[in-house]
Coordinates of C-alpha atoms and ligand atoms in Angstrom, one line a residue:
M1 CA 112.4 89.1 88.3
Q2 CA 112.8 92.8 87.8
E3 CA 115.8 93.9 89.2
I4 CA 115.2 97.3 91.4
S5 CA 117.6 100.0 90.8
S6 CA 116.0 102.8 92.7
S7 CA 113.4 103.4 95.7
Q8 CA 111.1 105.1 93.5
E9 CA 110.9 102.0 91.2
A10 CA 110.4 99.9 94.2
I11 CA 107.3 101.8 95.5
Q12 CA 105.6 102.1 92.0
L13 CA 106.0 98.7 91.4
E14 CA 104.0 98.1 94.8
S15 CA 101.5 100.8 94.0
K16 CA 100.8 99.2 90.6
Y17 CA 100.6 95.4 91.6
G18 CA 100.1 95.1 95.1
A19 CA 96.7 95.8 97.2
H20 CA 96.9 99.0 99.2
N21 CA 96.2 97.7 102.6
Y22 CA 99.2 99.3 104.0
H23 CA 100.6 102.8 103.9
P24 CA 104.4 102.5 104.5
L25 CA 107.0 104.9 104.9
P26 CA 108.6 105.7 101.7
V27 CA 111.6 103.7 102.4
V28 CA 112.6 100.8 100.5
L29 CA 114.7 98.2 102.5
S30 CA 117.1 95.7 100.9
R31 CA 119.6 94.7 103.6
G32 CA 119.4 94.1 107.6
E33 CA 121.8 93.5 110.1
G34 CA 121.4 93.8 114.1
V35 CA 119.7 97.1 114.6
Y36 CA 120.5 98.6 111.3
L37 CA 118.7 98.6 108.1
W38 CA 120.1 99.9 104.5
D39 CA 117.8 100.9 101.8
V40 CA 118.3 100.6 97.9
E41 CA 120.3 103.5 97.7
G42 CA 122.8 102.4 100.6
K43 CA 121.8 104.6 103.0
K44 CA 121.9 103.1 106.7
Y45 CA 119.4 103.6 109.3
F46 CA 118.6 102.5 113.0
D47 CA 115.3 100.3 113.3
F48 CA 113.2 101.5 115.7
L49 CA 110.4 99.3 114.7
S50 CA 111.8 96.1 114.4
A51 CA 109.0 94.7 112.4
Y52 CA 106.6 95.5 115.0
S53 CA 109.1 93.7 117.6
A54 CA 109.1 90.5 115.7
V55 CA 112.8 91.1 115.3
N56 CA 113.7 91.3 118.9
Q57 CA 117.1 89.4 118.2
G58 CA 118.1 91.9 115.5
H59 CA 118.0 91.4 111.9
C60 CA 119.7 88.2 110.5
H61 CA 120.8 87.2 113.7
P62 CA 123.8 84.7 112.8
R63 CA 122.7 81.8 115.2
I64 CA 119.2 81.6 114.1
K65 CA 120.2 82.2 110.3
E66 CA 122.4 78.9 111.0
A67 CA 119.8 76.9 112.2
L68 CA 117.5 78.1 109.5
I69 CA 119.9 76.9 106.6
E70 CA 120.8 73.5 108.6
Q71 CA 117.2 72.6 109.0
A72 CA 116.1 73.8 105.4
G73 CA 118.5 71.5 103.9
T74 CA 117.1 68.5 106.0
L75 CA 113.7 68.6 106.5
T76 CA 111.0 71.5 106.3
L77 CA 107.5 70.3 106.4
T78 CA 105.7 67.0 106.9
S79 CA 102.1 68.2 108.1
R80 CA 101.0 67.0 111.1
A81 CA 99.6 63.6 109.3
F82 CA 103.2 62.0 110.6
Y83 CA 105.5 62.8 113.5
N84 CA 108.8 64.6 112.9
D85 CA 111.9 64.6 114.8
V86 CA 111.9 68.3 115.9
L87 CA 108.6 69.2 116.8
G88 CA 108.8 67.1 120.4
P89 CA 112.1 68.8 121.5
Y90 CA 110.7 72.2 120.3
E91 CA 107.4 71.1 122.6
K92 CA 109.4 70.3 125.6
Y93 CA 111.8 73.5 125.0
I94 CA 109.1 76.0 124.8
T95 CA 107.0 74.6 127.6
D96 CA 109.7 74.2 130.1
Y97 CA 111.0 78.0 129.1
F98 CA 107.8 79.5 129.7
G99 CA 106.3 77.4 132.5
F100 CA 103.6 75.5 131.0
D101 CA 102.6 71.8 130.3
K102 CA 101.7 71.9 126.7
V103 CA 101.9 73.9 123.5
L104 CA 99.9 74.2 120.5
P105 CA 102.1 75.6 117.5
M106 CA 100.5 77.8 114.6
N107 CA 102.1 80.1 112.5
T108 CA 100.9 83.7 112.5
G109 CA 99.6 85.7 115.6
V110 CA 96.1 86.0 114.8
E111 CA 96.0 82.4 114.0
A112 CA 97.2 81.8 117.9
V113 CA 94.5 84.1 118.9
E114 CA 91.8 82.3 117.1
T115 CA 93.1 79.3 118.6
A116 CA 93.2 80.9 122.2
I117 CA 89.5 81.9 121.7
K118 CA 88.6 78.2 120.5
I119 CA 90.1 76.8 123.4
A120 CA 88.7 79.1 125.8
R121 CA 84.9 78.4 124.4
K122 CA 85.6 74.7 124.2
W123 CA 86.9 75.0 128.0
G124 CA 84.0 76.8 128.9
Y125 CA 81.3 74.5 127.4
E126 CA 82.8 71.2 128.5
K127 CA 85.0 72.0 131.9
K128 CA 82.8 75.4 133.3
G129 CA 79.4 74.2 132.1
V130 CA 78.3 77.1 130.0
P131 CA 75.3 76.3 127.9
G132 CA 75.9 75.6 124.3
Q133 CA 76.4 78.8 122.0
Q134 CA 76.3 81.2 125.2
A135 CA 80.2 81.4 125.8
K136 CA 81.2 84.8 126.0
I137 CA 84.7 86.3 126.1
V138 CA 85.7 89.7 127.4
V139 CA 88.1 92.2 125.6
A140 CA 89.4 95.4 126.0
E141 CA 88.7 98.9 124.1
D142 CA 91.4 99.6 121.5
N143 CA 92.5 96.4 121.5
F144 CA 94.5 94.7 118.4
H145 CA 94.5 91.0 118.3
G146 CA 95.3 90.6 114.0
R147 CA 92.6 90.8 111.2
T148 CA 90.6 87.7 110.8
T149 CA 86.9 88.1 110.7
T150 CA 86.6 87.2 114.0
V151 CA 89.1 89.2 115.7
I152 CA 88.4 92.6 114.0
S153 CA 84.6 91.5 115.1
F154 CA 85.3 92.8 118.4
S155 CA 87.7 95.6 117.5
N156 CA 86.5 99.1 117.8
D157 CA 88.7 100.5 115.1
E158 CA 86.1 101.8 112.5
N159 CA 88.8 101.2 110.0
A160 CA 89.9 97.7 110.6
R161 CA 85.8 96.8 111.2
R162 CA 83.8 98.7 108.3
N163 CA 82.0 96.6 105.5
F164 CA 83.9 93.4 106.7
G165 CA 80.3 92.3 108.8
P166 CA 78.4 90.1 109.6
Y167 CA 80.7 90.0 112.8
T168 CA 81.2 87.1 115.0
P169 CA 79.1 87.4 118.1
G170 CA 80.0 86.5 121.6
F171 CA 82.6 89.1 122.9
I172 CA 81.9 91.8 125.4
R173 CA 83.9 94.8 125.2
I174 CA 85.2 96.8 128.5
P175 CA 87.3 99.9 128.7
Y176 CA 91.0 98.7 129.3
N177 CA 92.8 99.4 132.8
D178 CA 89.4 99.4 134.0
L179 CA 89.0 96.7 137.0
T180 CA 85.6 97.7 137.9
A181 CA 84.5 97.3 134.5
L182 CA 86.0 93.6 134.2
K183 CA 84.1 93.1 138.0
A184 CA 80.9 94.1 136.8
A185 CA 80.9 92.3 133.5
L186 CA 82.1 88.8 135.1
T187 CA 79.5 89.7 138.1
N188 CA 76.8 89.9 135.5
N189 CA 77.5 87.2 133.2
P190 CA 78.2 83.7 134.3
D191 CA 78.9 82.5 130.7
I192 CA 82.1 84.5 130.3
V193 CA 84.7 81.9 129.6
G194 CA 87.5 84.2 129.0
F195 CA 89.5 87.8 129.4
L196 CA 91.5 88.4 126.6
I197 CA 94.0 91.2 127.2
E198 CA 97.0 92.7 126.0
P199 CA 99.3 93.2 128.9
I200 CA 100.2 96.6 126.9
Q201 CA 98.5 97.6 124.5
G202 CA 101.1 97.9 121.5
E203 CA 99.2 99.2 118.3
A204 CA 97.0 101.6 120.3
G205 CA 100.0 103.2 121.2
V206 CA 102.1 101.5 123.8
N207 CA 99.0 102.1 126.5
T208 CA 100.6 100.9 129.6
P209 CA 97.9 100.0 132.3
D210 CA 98.5 100.4 136.4
A211 CA 101.2 98.2 137.7
A212 CA 98.5 96.2 139.2
Y213 CA 96.1 95.8 136.6
I214 CA 96.9 92.1 135.2
R215 CA 97.2 90.9 138.7
E216 CA 94.2 92.0 139.7
A217 CA 92.4 91.1 136.4
K218 CA 93.9 87.5 137.2
K219 CA 92.5 87.2 140.8
L220 CA 89.0 88.6 139.2
C221 CA 89.2 85.8 136.6
Q222 CA 89.9 83.2 139.4
E223 CA 87.2 84.3 141.5
H224 CA 84.8 83.5 138.6
N225 CA 86.1 80.5 137.0
T226 CA 87.3 82.3 133.8
L227 CA 90.3 82.1 131.8
L228 CA 93.1 84.9 131.6
L229 CA 94.3 85.1 128.0
A230 CA 97.3 87.1 127.9
D231 CA 98.2 88.4 124.2
E232 CA 101.7 89.0 124.4
I233 CA 102.6 88.4 120.8
Q234 CA 104.1 91.9 120.7
T235 CA 104.9 92.5 124.6
G236 CA 106.4 88.9 124.9
I237 CA 109.9 87.6 124.4
G238 CA 112.0 90.3 126.1
R239 CA 110.5 93.3 124.5
T240 CA 109.2 94.9 127.9
G241 CA 112.3 94.3 129.9
S242 CA 111.1 90.9 131.4
L243 CA 110.7 87.5 129.2
L244 CA 107.0 88.6 129.4
A245 CA 105.2 91.7 130.2
V246 CA 103.0 89.4 132.8
C247 CA 106.4 89.2 134.6
G248 CA 106.0 92.7 135.8
E249 CA 109.0 93.8 137.5
C250 CA 110.8 90.5 137.9
R251 CA 114.4 90.3 138.1
C252 CA 114.8 86.9 136.8
E253 CA 116.6 85.0 134.2
G254 CA 113.6 83.5 132.5
H255 CA 112.4 81.2 135.0
C256 CA 109.4 83.4 135.7
E257 CA 106.7 81.0 137.4
K258 CA 108.7 81.4 140.8
Q259 CA 108.8 85.4 140.8
E260 CA 106.7 87.2 143.2
S261 CA 105.8 89.6 140.3
Y262 CA 104.7 86.9 137.8
V263 CA 101.1 86.7 137.1
E264 CA 100.3 83.5 135.4
P265 CA 97.9 83.6 132.3
D266 CA 95.6 80.6 131.6
I267 CA 96.3 80.9 128.0
L268 CA 99.6 82.4 126.8
I269 CA 99.8 83.4 123.3
L270 CA 103.3 84.4 121.6
G271 CA 104.5 85.0 117.8
K272 CA 106.3 87.7 116.0
A273 CA 109.8 87.5 117.8
L274 CA 109.3 83.6 118.8
S275 CA 111.0 83.3 115.4
G276 CA 113.3 86.3 115.5
G277 CA 111.6 87.8 112.1
F278 CA 112.6 84.7 110.1
F279 CA 109.2 82.8 109.4
P280 CA 105.9 82.9 110.7
V281 CA 105.8 80.9 114.3
S282 CA 103.2 81.3 117.1
A283 CA 102.2 79.3 119.9
V284 CA 99.5 79.2 122.6
L285 CA 100.6 77.6 126.1
A286 CA 98.4 76.3 128.6
N287 CA 98.4 73.8 131.5
E288 CA 97.0 70.2 130.9
T289 CA 93.5 70.7 132.6
I290 CA 92.6 73.5 129.8
M291 CA 94.6 72.2 126.8
E292 CA 93.2 68.2 127.4
V293 CA 89.8 70.1 125.6
I294 CA 91.4 69.8 122.3
H295 CA 91.4 66.3 120.9
P296 CA 92.4 65.0 117.1
G297 CA 90.7 66.5 114.4
Q298 CA 89.3 69.5 116.1
H299 CA 91.9 72.1 115.4
G300 CA 94.9 72.5 113.2
S301 CA 97.0 74.1 110.5
T302 CA 99.2 72.5 107.5
F303 CA 102.3 74.2 108.7
G304 CA 101.6 74.6 112.4
G305 CA 104.4 72.7 114.2
N306 CA 106.7 72.3 111.0
P307 CA 110.0 71.5 111.8
L308 CA 111.7 74.5 110.0
G309 CA 109.7 77.0 112.4
A310 CA 110.1 74.8 115.2
K311 CA 114.0 74.7 114.9
I312 CA 114.0 78.6 114.2
A313 CA 112.1 79.2 117.2
M314 CA 113.9 77.1 119.7
T315 CA 117.0 78.9 118.5
A316 CA 115.4 82.4 118.4
L317 CA 114.5 81.7 122.1
E318 CA 118.2 80.3 122.9
V319 CA 119.2 83.6 122.1
V320 CA 117.1 85.8 123.8
R321 CA 118.5 83.8 127.1
D322 CA 121.8 83.5 125.9
E323 CA 122.1 87.3 125.1
R324 CA 120.2 88.4 128.0
L325 CA 118.1 90.3 125.8
A326 CA 115.1 91.0 128.5
Q327 CA 117.7 92.5 130.7
N328 CA 119.4 94.7 127.8
A329 CA 115.8 95.8 127.2
R330 CA 115.4 96.4 130.8
A331 CA 118.5 98.7 131.1
L332 CA 118.3 100.5 127.6
G333 CA 114.6 101.1 128.7
K334 CA 115.1 103.4 131.6
T335 CA 117.9 105.4 129.7
F336 CA 115.4 105.8 126.8
R337 CA 112.6 107.0 128.8
E338 CA 114.8 109.5 130.8
R339 CA 116.3 110.9 127.7
M340 CA 112.7 111.2 126.1
Q341 CA 111.7 112.8 129.3
L342 CA 114.5 115.5 129.2
L343 CA 113.3 116.2 125.6
A344 CA 109.6 116.4 126.6
E345 CA 110.8 119.2 129.2
K346 CA 112.5 120.9 126.3
S347 CA 110.1 120.3 123.5
P348 CA 106.5 121.6 123.3
L349 CA 106.1 118.7 120.3
V350 CA 106.3 115.9 122.9
K351 CA 103.3 115.6 125.4
L352 CA 104.9 112.4 127.1
V353 CA 107.0 109.4 127.0
R354 CA 105.4 105.8 128.2
G355 CA 106.3 102.5 128.0
R356 CA 108.4 99.3 129.4
G357 CA 111.4 97.9 128.6
L358 CA 112.1 98.5 124.9
L359 CA 108.3 99.1 124.0
N360 CA 108.1 102.7 124.2
A361 CA 106.1 105.8 122.7
I362 CA 105.8 109.4 122.6
V363 CA 102.9 111.2 122.5
I364 CA 102.7 114.6 119.9
N365 CA 101.3 117.5 121.1
D366 CA 99.1 117.9 118.3
S367 CA 95.2 116.8 117.2
P368 CA 95.1 112.9 116.2
E369 CA 93.8 113.9 113.1
S370 CA 97.1 115.9 112.0
S371 CA 100.1 114.5 110.0
T372 CA 102.6 115.4 112.9
A373 CA 103.8 112.4 114.0
W374 CA 103.8 111.2 110.3
D375 CA 105.7 114.1 109.2
I376 CA 108.3 113.7 112.6
C377 CA 109.0 110.1 111.2
L378 CA 109.8 111.4 107.7
A379 CA 112.2 113.5 109.0
L380 CA 113.7 110.9 111.4
K381 CA 114.1 108.8 108.5
D382 CA 116.1 111.8 106.8
N383 CA 118.2 111.7 109.7
G384 CA 118.8 107.4 109.8
L385 CA 116.2 106.3 112.1
L386 CA 113.0 104.5 111.1
A387 CA 109.9 104.6 113.3
K388 CA 106.3 104.5 112.3
P389 CA 103.3 106.6 113.9
T390 CA 100.6 104.5 115.5
H391 CA 96.9 105.2 116.3
G392 CA 96.5 109.0 116.4
N393 CA 99.6 111.3 117.1
I394 CA 101.9 108.5 118.6
I395 CA 105.5 107.4 117.4
R396 CA 106.3 104.0 118.9
F397 CA 109.9 103.2 119.4
A398 CA 111.0 99.9 119.6
P399 CA 114.6 98.9 118.3
P400 CA 116.1 95.3 118.3
L401 CA 117.0 94.3 121.8
V402 CA 120.5 93.7 120.7
M403 CA 121.3 97.2 120.6
T404 CA 124.1 98.6 123.2
M405 CA 123.9 101.4 125.4
E406 CA 126.0 103.4 123.1
E407 CA 123.5 102.9 120.2
L408 CA 121.0 103.9 122.3
H409 CA 122.5 107.1 122.9
S410 CA 123.0 107.9 119.3
C411 CA 119.5 107.1 118.6
C412 CA 118.2 109.5 121.3
D413 CA 120.5 112.2 119.8
I414 CA 118.9 111.6 116.6
I415 CA 115.2 111.9 117.7
E416 CA 116.6 114.8 119.9
K417 CA 117.9 116.8 117.2
T418 CA 115.0 116.1 114.7
I419 CA 112.1 117.0 117.1
L420 CA 114.1 120.4 118.1
A421 CA 114.3 121.2 114.5
F422 CA 110.8 120.2 113.3
E423 CA 108.6 122.5 112.1
K424 CA 105.0 122.1 111.6
P425 CA 104.4 122.2 107.9
A426 CA 102.0 125.5 106.8
E427 CA 98.6 124.1 106.6
N428 CA 98.3 125.0 102.8
E429 CA 101.6 122.9 101.9
Ligands
PLP1 C1 100.9 91.3 115.8 C2 99.9 91.2 116.7 C3 99.0 90.2 116.5 C4 98.9 89.8 115.3 O1 100.0 88.7 114.7 P1 99.9 88.7 112.9 O2 101.2 87.8 113.3 O3 100.2 89.9 112.3 O4 98.9 87.8 112.8 C5 98.0 89.9 117.5 N1 98.1 90.7 118.9 C6 99.0 91.4 119.1 C7 99.2 92.0 120.4 C8 100.1 91.8 117.9 O5 101.0 92.9 118.5

């Protein structure tokens, strides 16, 4: 392997030999620990993206690392042609943890979304009695559920869709946070088998719906014998200040099912932080009456449920509970939004701040086509903090949940200093 001696060199290699399917911020990282990242030149940064919320537990968490090393030297993959001695304990652990009867293990987030769609459709035909080939799933505008052909088929992001057709049929898109539209769709179409929804839209710019949205959506789904499919790949596992975003404003320690504010999805989709960023691990959770539609040979994955991933996921979930990361995210998030609110009052560049727990965003006061958010992220990088713009002129702020209050205040100082000093570059530059 060619040794990398400068950031420029690494960027050139990626540019020359890699497909150009991403547009990264120009920083080349070579080490991570907790809330910190270091680049090739040794400059230290606060991570305010957490790999899109995959490293909620912080970079290279020592406990997860130990579990990985131990399992990597014991047994990594058997395929599901045979049993292995970690999968069963993991399945018991994760179903207890989230309060469901059953889990179906997969690897990446989008595979879990695909799995949930397949289960909902099969449930629709076999349990609800929808006529063959007629099943419909309702989705929201500005959704992000991943990148497969089917999943981009129901996206309205032209960049994600254009020239990838023909598209998979069977999806109805309605506005987000619009219960009237959901009710109309369900009333007009008896073949709807599921409502696939992000409790907060992460990629769309931390689009946070009304407090009652998911609760009322669940009621409508129940009334129309339709499944609620919650995509908590980004919002779940402590990120929004509770174990899951569907826990709402709960104050529990992880046993959500008895809490007042908890809305139980029929199908729960998890990924990202399920492995603390060590390995792709995703999962679909549901109760027996739904999961029982899947029989041997009907769905699977060579790596899904592998002992290495299972061990890592179990440990990653233990860390979230033992270190009270949801509770920490709740406390830090409140302070973060208060500080950003103060900044919004001082700076005409910050239009508003929104989010829950440590999934937050600021909306920049400029046209969505301008590069202001990108330029602010470059300035933040120079000042030692890494964040990335999302759609339009929005900057998402999602640090690892292991951050301390003191570190959070240092980060707010950096953001404040950077934005107050920021000058819009001249158009002709
Ligand atoms: C990241 C994400 C996905 C896709 O996960 P991958 O592991 O990238 O396939 C799906 N849904 C949501 C809400 C996400 O944030």
